[in-house]
XYZ file of N, CA, C and O in Angstrom:
604
model
N -29.011 25.108 22.807
C -30.359 25.508 23.124
C -30.529 25.502 24.639
O -30.007 24.637 25.324
N -31.281 26.463 25.116
C -31.528 26.569 26.547
C -33.029 26.585 26.782
O -33.755 27.341 26.163
N -33.501 25.743 27.681
C -34.908 25.720 28.051
C -35.073 26.682 29.228
O -34.449 26.501 30.272
N -35.895 27.711 29.055
C -36.090 28.697 30.115
C -36.888 28.092 31.263
O -37.600 27.096 31.098
N -36.786 28.730 32.433
C -37.595 28.305 33.580
C -39.071 28.416 33.220
O -39.874 27.545 33.572
N -39.428 29.448 32.490
C -40.822 29.654 32.104
C -41.327 28.487 31.251
O -42.422 27.973 31.470
N -40.527 28.056 30.293
C -40.921 26.927 29.430
C -41.001 25.636 30.236
O -41.939 24.844 30.070
N -40.031 25.415 31.113
C -40.038 24.223 31.959
C -41.287 24.199 32.838
O -41.989 23.188 32.911
N -41.582 25.308 33.477
C -42.772 25.397 34.327
C -44.049 25.198 33.524
O -44.987 24.542 33.974
N -44.093 25.794 32.330
C -45.293 25.681 31.491
C -45.552 24.235 31.090
O -46.690 23.758 31.147
N -44.516 23.528 30.704
C -44.671 22.126 30.307
C -45.108 21.287 31.506
O -46.005 20.440 31.398
N -44.497 21.534 32.662
C -44.860 20.777 33.863
C -46.315 21.014 34.254
O -47.044 20.075 34.578
N -46.749 22.269 34.208
C -48.131 22.584 34.562
C -49.104 21.988 33.550
O -50.129 21.411 33.927
N -48.790 22.100 32.269
C -49.662 21.540 31.235
C -49.738 20.022 31.350
O -50.806 19.427 31.151
N -48.622 19.386 31.695
C -48.630 17.932 31.884
C -49.519 17.551 33.056
O -50.230 16.535 32.994
N -49.517 18.351 34.116
C -50.402 18.088 35.255
C -51.864 18.187 34.833
O -52.688 17.369 35.238
N -52.185 19.178 34.004
C -53.553 19.304 33.514
C -53.925 18.099 32.656
O -55.061 17.622 32.699
N -52.965 17.594 31.890
C -53.219 16.437 31.029
C -53.433 15.173 31.838
O -54.212 14.300 31.446
N -52.758 15.066 32.953
C -52.844 13.846 33.746
C -53.863 13.904 34.855
O -54.116 12.909 35.518
N -54.467 15.056 35.029
C -55.407 15.222 36.131
C -56.826 14.895 35.742
O -57.109 14.309 34.701
N -57.701 15.300 36.613
C -59.126 15.085 36.388
C -59.607 16.003 35.268
O -58.943 16.964 34.910
N -60.777 15.709 34.755
C -61.323 16.539 33.700
C -61.909 17.838 34.236
O -62.151 18.769 33.485
N -62.145 17.923 35.536
C -62.663 19.146 36.146
C -61.567 20.214 36.124
O -60.377 19.898 36.197
N -61.954 21.477 36.030
C -60.956 22.545 36.075
C -60.134 22.494 37.363
O -60.639 22.142 38.426
N -58.869 22.836 37.254
C -57.956 22.783 38.390
C -57.595 24.211 38.801
O -57.099 24.979 37.972
N -57.831 24.583 40.050
C -57.458 25.924 40.504
C -55.951 26.145 40.362
O -55.151 25.210 40.514
N -55.563 27.379 40.097
C -54.152 27.701 39.877
C -53.288 27.315 41.069
O -52.168 26.825 40.894
N -53.791 27.515 42.275
C -53.004 27.183 43.470
C -52.710 25.685 43.527
O -51.596 25.274 43.827
N -53.715 24.879 43.250
C -53.536 23.425 43.265
C -52.609 22.988 42.135
O -51.768 22.099 42.311
N -52.742 23.625 40.989
C -51.878 23.305 39.848
C -50.433 23.655 40.161
O -49.519 22.878 39.865
N -50.215 24.796 40.785
C -48.858 25.202 41.153
C -48.231 24.189 42.108
O -47.071 23.799 41.935
N -49.004 23.755 43.107
C -48.487 22.750 44.054
C -48.164 21.444 43.339
O -47.113 20.853 43.549
N -49.079 20.966 42.508
C -48.889 19.679 41.832
C -47.691 19.697 40.892
O -46.965 18.709 40.778
N -47.482 20.835 40.215
C -46.385 20.930 39.248
C -45.077 21.376 39.890
O -44.028 21.336 39.246
N -45.127 21.810 41.141
C -43.920 22.300 41.802
C -43.453 23.608 41.202
O -42.258 23.838 41.017
N -44.423 24.492 40.902
C -44.146 25.756 40.234
C -44.594 26.892 41.145
O -45.667 26.806 41.754
N -43.813 27.970 41.249
C -44.252 29.104 42.063
C -45.588 29.659 41.540
O -45.731 29.933 40.347
N -46.557 29.822 42.444
C -47.904 30.241 42.055
C -47.915 31.572 41.309
O -48.576 31.714 40.275
N -47.199 32.557 41.800
C -47.199 33.882 41.155
C -46.640 33.799 39.736
O -47.109 34.490 38.849
N -45.635 32.977 39.530
C -45.049 32.807 38.200
C -46.021 32.055 37.292
O -46.142 32.355 36.113
N -46.727 31.104 37.864
C -47.661 30.297 37.082
C -48.795 31.137 36.505
O -49.268 30.862 35.401
N -49.247 32.158 37.218
C -50.341 32.994 36.726
C -50.013 33.590 35.360
O -50.839 33.591 34.450
N -48.812 34.097 35.181
C -48.392 34.647 33.893
C -48.311 33.579 32.817
O -48.683 33.810 31.659
N -47.821 32.413 33.198
C -47.725 31.293 32.261
C -49.113 30.885 31.798
O -49.349 30.682 30.597
N -50.056 30.785 32.728
C -51.421 30.400 32.364
C -52.050 31.424 31.427
O -52.791 31.061 30.513
N -51.725 32.673 31.629
C -52.223 33.722 30.730
C -51.698 33.489 29.306
O -52.454 33.585 28.331
N -50.419 33.182 29.179
C -49.830 32.885 27.861
C -50.475 31.653 27.231
O -50.765 31.633 26.036
N -50.692 30.628 28.029
C -51.287 29.391 27.522
C -52.747 29.601 27.114
O -53.205 29.016 26.128
N -53.461 30.447 27.835
C -54.842 30.788 27.446
C -54.836 31.555 26.128
O -55.633 31.289 25.234
N -53.950 32.523 26.019
C -53.857 33.352 24.801
C -53.620 32.489 23.557
O -54.164 32.769 22.491
N -52.843 31.430 23.700
C -52.539 30.560 22.560
C -53.505 29.389 22.432
O -53.285 28.491 21.622
N -54.564 29.377 23.222
C -55.588 28.349 23.080
C -55.189 26.976 23.581
O -55.763 25.971 23.167
N -54.236 26.923 24.487
C -53.805 25.636 25.032
C -54.610 25.291 26.277
O -54.937 24.131 26.506
N -54.919 26.296 27.078
C -55.766 26.079 28.251
C -56.958 27.030 28.213
O -56.929 28.048 27.530
N -57.980 26.657 28.939
C -59.124 27.529 29.164
C -59.259 27.698 30.666
O -58.693 26.913 31.440
N -60.005 28.698 31.053
C -60.214 28.900 32.477
C -61.664 29.267 32.730
O -62.357 29.776 31.844
N -62.072 28.979 33.943
C -63.433 29.286 34.371
C -63.338 29.874 35.771
O -62.637 29.342 36.631
N -64.041 30.967 35.978
C -64.040 31.631 37.282
C -65.122 31.055 38.183
O -66.024 30.384 37.727
N -64.993 31.381 39.449
C -66.035 31.033 40.401
C -65.854 29.674 41.038
O -64.845 28.993 40.844
N -66.879 29.289 41.789
C -66.855 27.990 42.467
C -66.748 26.883 41.428
O -67.462 26.882 40.424
N -65.870 25.969 41.650
C -65.660 24.883 40.691
C -64.844 25.313 39.491
O -64.709 24.574 38.528
N -64.290 26.513 39.558
C -63.504 27.040 38.440
C -62.064 26.588 38.491
O -61.638 25.875 39.396
N -61.316 27.019 37.529
C -59.903 26.680 37.438
C -59.486 26.599 35.985
O -60.122 27.178 35.105
N -58.430 25.847 35.745
C -57.855 25.724 34.406
C -57.937 24.288 33.921
O -57.846 23.356 34.708
N -58.090 24.138 32.619
C -58.043 22.818 31.995
C -57.558 22.987 30.565
O -57.516 24.099 30.021
N -57.153 21.880 29.972
C -56.686 21.936 28.589
C -57.843 22.300 27.675
O -58.970 21.850 27.872
N -57.546 23.093 26.661
C -58.562 23.502 25.688
C -58.757 22.444 24.611
O -59.797 22.424 23.951
N -57.767 21.588 24.444
C -57.813 20.513 23.441
C -57.397 19.216 24.108
O -56.773 19.227 25.154
N -57.716 18.089 23.483
C -57.244 16.817 24.053
C -55.719 16.807 24.186
O -55.001 17.349 23.328
N -55.225 16.196 25.241
C -53.788 16.154 25.516
C -52.995 15.522 24.374
O -51.830 15.851 24.169
N -53.640 14.627 23.619
C -52.979 13.980 22.483
C -52.704 14.957 21.345
O -51.913 14.669 20.454
N -53.359 16.101 21.374
C -53.222 17.099 20.300
C -52.312 18.266 20.672
O -52.096 19.157 19.856
N -51.793 18.266 21.883
C -50.947 19.371 22.331
C -49.523 18.855 22.501
O -49.266 17.981 23.327
N -48.608 19.414 21.711
C -47.206 18.990 21.791
C -46.425 19.900 22.733
O -46.856 21.015 23.046
N -45.265 19.413 23.135
C -44.390 20.247 23.953
C -43.980 21.494 23.183
O -43.839 22.573 23.771
N -43.823 21.364 21.871
C -43.488 22.531 21.050
C -44.579 23.586 21.153
O -44.282 24.784 21.250
N -45.838 23.177 21.144
C -46.947 24.124 21.279
C -46.837 24.911 22.582
O -47.007 26.137 22.604
N -46.574 24.214 23.660
C -46.502 24.841 24.981
C -45.315 25.798 25.052
O -45.446 26.947 25.504
N -44.161 25.357 24.598
C -42.958 26.195 24.667
C -43.105 27.429 23.788
O -42.766 28.544 24.202
N -43.637 27.271 22.590
C -43.858 28.437 21.722
C -44.829 29.429 22.361
O -44.679 30.641 22.201
N -45.818 28.935 23.079
C -46.807 29.819 23.701
C -46.172 30.733 24.746
O -46.584 31.879 24.893
N -45.175 30.248 25.455
C -44.580 31.049 26.526
C -43.257 31.711 26.146
O -42.901 32.737 26.722
N -42.535 31.134 25.182
C -41.206 31.653 24.832
C -41.046 32.087 23.386
O -40.002 32.614 23.021
N -42.009 31.806 22.533
C -41.852 32.141 21.120
C -41.137 31.034 20.374
O -41.214 29.867 20.760
N -40.423 31.376 19.297
C -39.773 30.351 18.463
C -38.864 29.428 19.277
O -38.241 29.849 20.252
N -38.809 28.174 18.860
C -38.018 27.179 19.581
C -36.518 27.466 19.508
O -35.794 27.251 20.473
N -36.057 27.893 18.359
C -34.631 28.185 18.182
C -34.526 29.532 17.477
O -35.129 29.735 16.425
N -33.783 30.427 18.090
C -33.512 31.691 17.442
C -32.100 32.120 17.798
O -31.522 31.672 18.783
N -31.521 32.939 16.936
C -30.143 33.386 17.090
C -30.170 34.903 17.169
O -30.638 35.561 16.231
N -29.717 35.426 18.269
C -29.736 36.889 18.463
C -31.111 37.466 18.163
O -31.252 38.467 17.472
N -32.144 36.808 18.639
C -33.534 37.236 18.465
C -33.999 37.222 17.009
O -34.947 37.906 16.643
N -33.341 36.439 16.175
C -33.761 36.267 14.779
C -33.982 34.785 14.510
O -33.344 33.927 15.109
N -34.879 34.509 13.580
C -35.096 33.115 13.180
C -33.889 32.664 12.354
O -33.365 33.424 11.544
N -33.450 31.421 12.544
C -32.237 30.948 11.865
C -32.266 31.093 10.336
O -31.243 31.392 9.728
N -33.423 30.903 9.724
C -33.494 30.994 8.266
C -33.424 32.409 7.725
O -33.305 32.617 6.519
N -33.483 33.400 8.611
C -33.464 34.802 8.190
C -32.095 35.448 8.375
O -31.933 36.635 8.147
N -31.101 34.654 8.750
C -29.771 35.180 9.033
C -28.840 34.875 7.866
O -28.901 33.794 7.272
N -27.975 35.820 7.566
C -26.954 35.607 6.533
C -25.610 36.060 7.097
O -25.524 37.088 7.763
N -24.600 35.258 6.868
C -23.251 35.591 7.292
C -22.359 35.658 6.058
O -22.668 35.067 5.025
N -21.247 36.320 6.222
C -20.277 36.405 5.130
C -18.997 35.690 5.534
O -18.786 35.383 6.696
N -18.176 35.424 4.558
C -16.861 34.855 4.821
C -16.914 33.425 5.305
O -17.762 32.630 4.887
N -16.035 33.114 6.244
C -15.877 31.743 6.724
C -17.126 31.218 7.418
O -17.325 29.998 7.506
N -18.005 32.086 7.894
C -19.210 31.659 8.601
C -20.441 31.598 7.685
O -21.556 31.397 8.175
N -20.267 31.709 6.401
C -21.396 31.767 5.462
C -22.317 30.539 5.555
O -23.518 30.652 5.323
N -21.768 29.387 5.886
C -22.583 28.161 5.978
C -23.268 28.002 7.332
O -24.091 27.107 7.508
N -22.971 28.869 8.279
C -23.514 28.738 9.625
C -25.046 28.746 9.689
O -25.611 27.978 10.474
N -25.755 29.507 8.890
C -27.225 29.418 8.941
C -27.758 28.004 8.694
O -28.776 27.622 9.262
N -27.067 27.225 7.893
C -27.487 25.836 7.679
C -27.402 25.043 8.975
O -28.255 24.199 9.254
N -26.391 25.308 9.769
C -26.242 24.634 11.049
C -27.390 25.036 11.974
O -28.002 24.182 12.621
N -27.703 26.334 12.033
C -28.785 26.803 12.899
C -30.134 26.230 12.466
O -30.944 25.838 13.299
N -30.368 26.164 11.161
C -31.629 25.595 10.667
C -31.688 24.096 10.970
O -32.734 23.575 11.355
N -30.567 23.394 10.831
C -30.530 21.963 11.152
C -30.805 21.745 12.647
O -31.530 20.818 13.025
N -30.255 22.617 13.482
C -30.520 22.531 14.922
C -32.013 22.705 15.187
O -32.620 21.925 15.919
N -32.619 23.714 14.556
C -34.054 23.939 14.740
C -34.853 22.726 14.276
O -35.792 22.301 14.942
N -34.471 22.138 13.152
C -35.182 20.967 12.627
C -35.115 19.800 13.610
O -36.104 19.089 13.809
N -33.974 19.616 14.240
C -33.833 18.518 15.199
C -34.598 18.786 16.490
O -35.190 17.875 17.062
N -34.590 20.001 16.946
C -35.366 20.355 18.142
C -36.848 20.125 17.855
O -37.566 19.533 18.661
N -37.292 20.576 16.703
C -38.689 20.376 16.325
C -39.026 18.894 16.193
O -40.121 18.464 16.555
N -38.091 18.109 15.666
C -38.337 16.670 15.483
C -38.661 15.997 16.811
O -39.435 15.037 16.841
N -38.109 16.492 17.886
C -38.402 15.923 19.202
C -39.641 16.586 19.801
O -40.612 15.918 20.148
N -39.624 17.903 19.931
C -40.680 18.597 20.663
C -42.040 18.555 19.972
O -43.065 18.674 20.640
N -42.068 18.373 18.669
C -43.348 18.276 17.970
C -43.894 16.850 17.952
O -45.007 16.628 17.519
N -43.115 15.897 18.457
C -43.566 14.508 18.526
C -44.072 14.125 19.915
O -44.849 13.192 20.054
N -43.608 14.829 20.931
C -43.995 14.501 22.299
C -45.234 15.320 22.670
O -45.224 16.542 22.574
N -46.281 14.629 23.103
C -47.518 15.310 23.488
C -47.678 15.339 25.006
O -46.983 14.602 25.726
N -48.610 16.136 25.456
C -48.909 16.159 26.883
C -49.449 14.817 27.341
O -49.190 14.387 28.470
N -50.175 14.131 26.468
C -50.677 12.799 26.805
C -49.516 11.833 27.026
O -49.578 10.980 27.926
N -48.459 11.942 26.218
C -47.271 11.097 26.410
C -46.689 11.309 27.804
O -46.393 10.340 28.515
N -46.513 12.578 28.175
C -45.942 12.870 29.494
C -46.839 12.358 30.606
O -46.364 11.748 31.567
N -48.139 12.615 30.483
C -49.080 12.192 31.519
C -49.081 10.670 31.682
O -49.266 10.166 32.791
N -48.827 9.959 30.588
C -48.791 8.494 30.631
C -47.416 7.967 31.037
O -47.236 6.758 31.215
N -46.434 8.865 31.169
C -45.086 8.433 31.534
C -44.345 7.769 30.395
O -43.394 7.032 30.610
N -44.782 8.034 29.185
C -44.170 7.440 27.993
C -43.673 8.543 27.071
O -44.225 9.646 27.057
N -42.664 8.229 26.302
C -42.198 9.153 25.270
C -42.108 8.387 23.950
O -41.918 7.171 23.948
N -42.237 9.103 22.829
C -42.151 8.434 21.526
C -40.777 7.791 21.303
O -39.792 8.145 21.955
N -40.741 6.888 20.369
C -39.506 6.142 20.098
C -38.337 7.054 19.747
O -37.205 6.756 20.114
N -38.581 8.162 19.068
C -37.480 9.071 18.714
C -36.759 9.548 19.970
O -35.537 9.648 20.001
N -37.491 9.809 21.029
C -36.882 10.266 22.278
C -36.161 9.112 22.963
O -35.030 9.269 23.440
N -36.783 7.954 23.007
C -36.129 6.787 23.626
C -34.827 6.464 22.903
O -33.815 6.149 23.544
N -34.834 6.524 21.577
C -33.624 6.221 20.809
C -32.517 7.231 21.093
O -31.356 6.853 21.257
N -32.866 8.508 21.152
C -31.862 9.539 21.405
C -31.291 9.451 22.820
O -30.118 9.762 23.034
N -32.088 9.020 23.769
C -31.617 8.952 25.161
C -31.020 7.593 25.520
O -30.504 7.434 26.622
N -31.082 6.636 24.607
C -30.506 5.314 24.868
C -28.980 5.369 24.924
O -28.351 4.565 25.606
N -28.399 6.317 24.224
C -26.946 6.477 24.214
C -26.511 7.134 25.526
O -26.988 8.218 25.874
N -25.621 6.496 26.260
C -25.162 7.024 27.551
C -24.562 8.413 27.408
O -24.662 9.244 28.317
N -23.931 8.704 26.280
C -23.326 10.022 26.082
C -24.378 11.131 26.053
O -24.065 12.284 26.326
N -25.592 10.792 25.723
C -26.645 11.809 25.696
C -26.903 12.377 27.088
O -27.344 13.521 27.213
N -26.614 11.626 28.112
C -26.863 12.057 29.492
C -25.716 12.821 30.094
O -25.816 13.346 31.201
N -24.584 12.891 29.390
C -23.389 13.572 29.906
C -23.266 14.954 29.292
O -23.511 15.144 28.124
N -22.829 15.890 30.110
C -22.537 17.224 29.611
C -21.048 17.299 29.313
O -20.224 17.001 30.189
N -20.711 17.706 28.114
C -19.272 17.800 27.796
C -18.591 18.923 28.544
O -19.185 19.829 28.992
């Protein structure tokens, strides 16, 4: 699985909104706080608005804020809003693929991968990130030193 720059930026920006003040945050300030290019962030914010994750207000005192409490927005929600399905194979959902021959069981592997990705990303909320905490499932998976190494 590969996390796109767009998904990474979206999660970082949404986490800043979760950890910031309740007042709307201008896009320029949000871009600086999240370390995200402002021009790229505008498109991301549009995607997040479309999916009901953020709202925006124009004018003086305007900006962006979360549309729902941070405890109700998962990383999976944010990533799906900007990138679509969490795991897909050749632009298809894993459960919709069929192979023949020696690879016939491969869709089970792809579905299991999706289930594990979801098990993590659907448990971590923006509130968790803003608080600097992650759920036990993430702590357990990262406790193994091998998890930090790339083979």
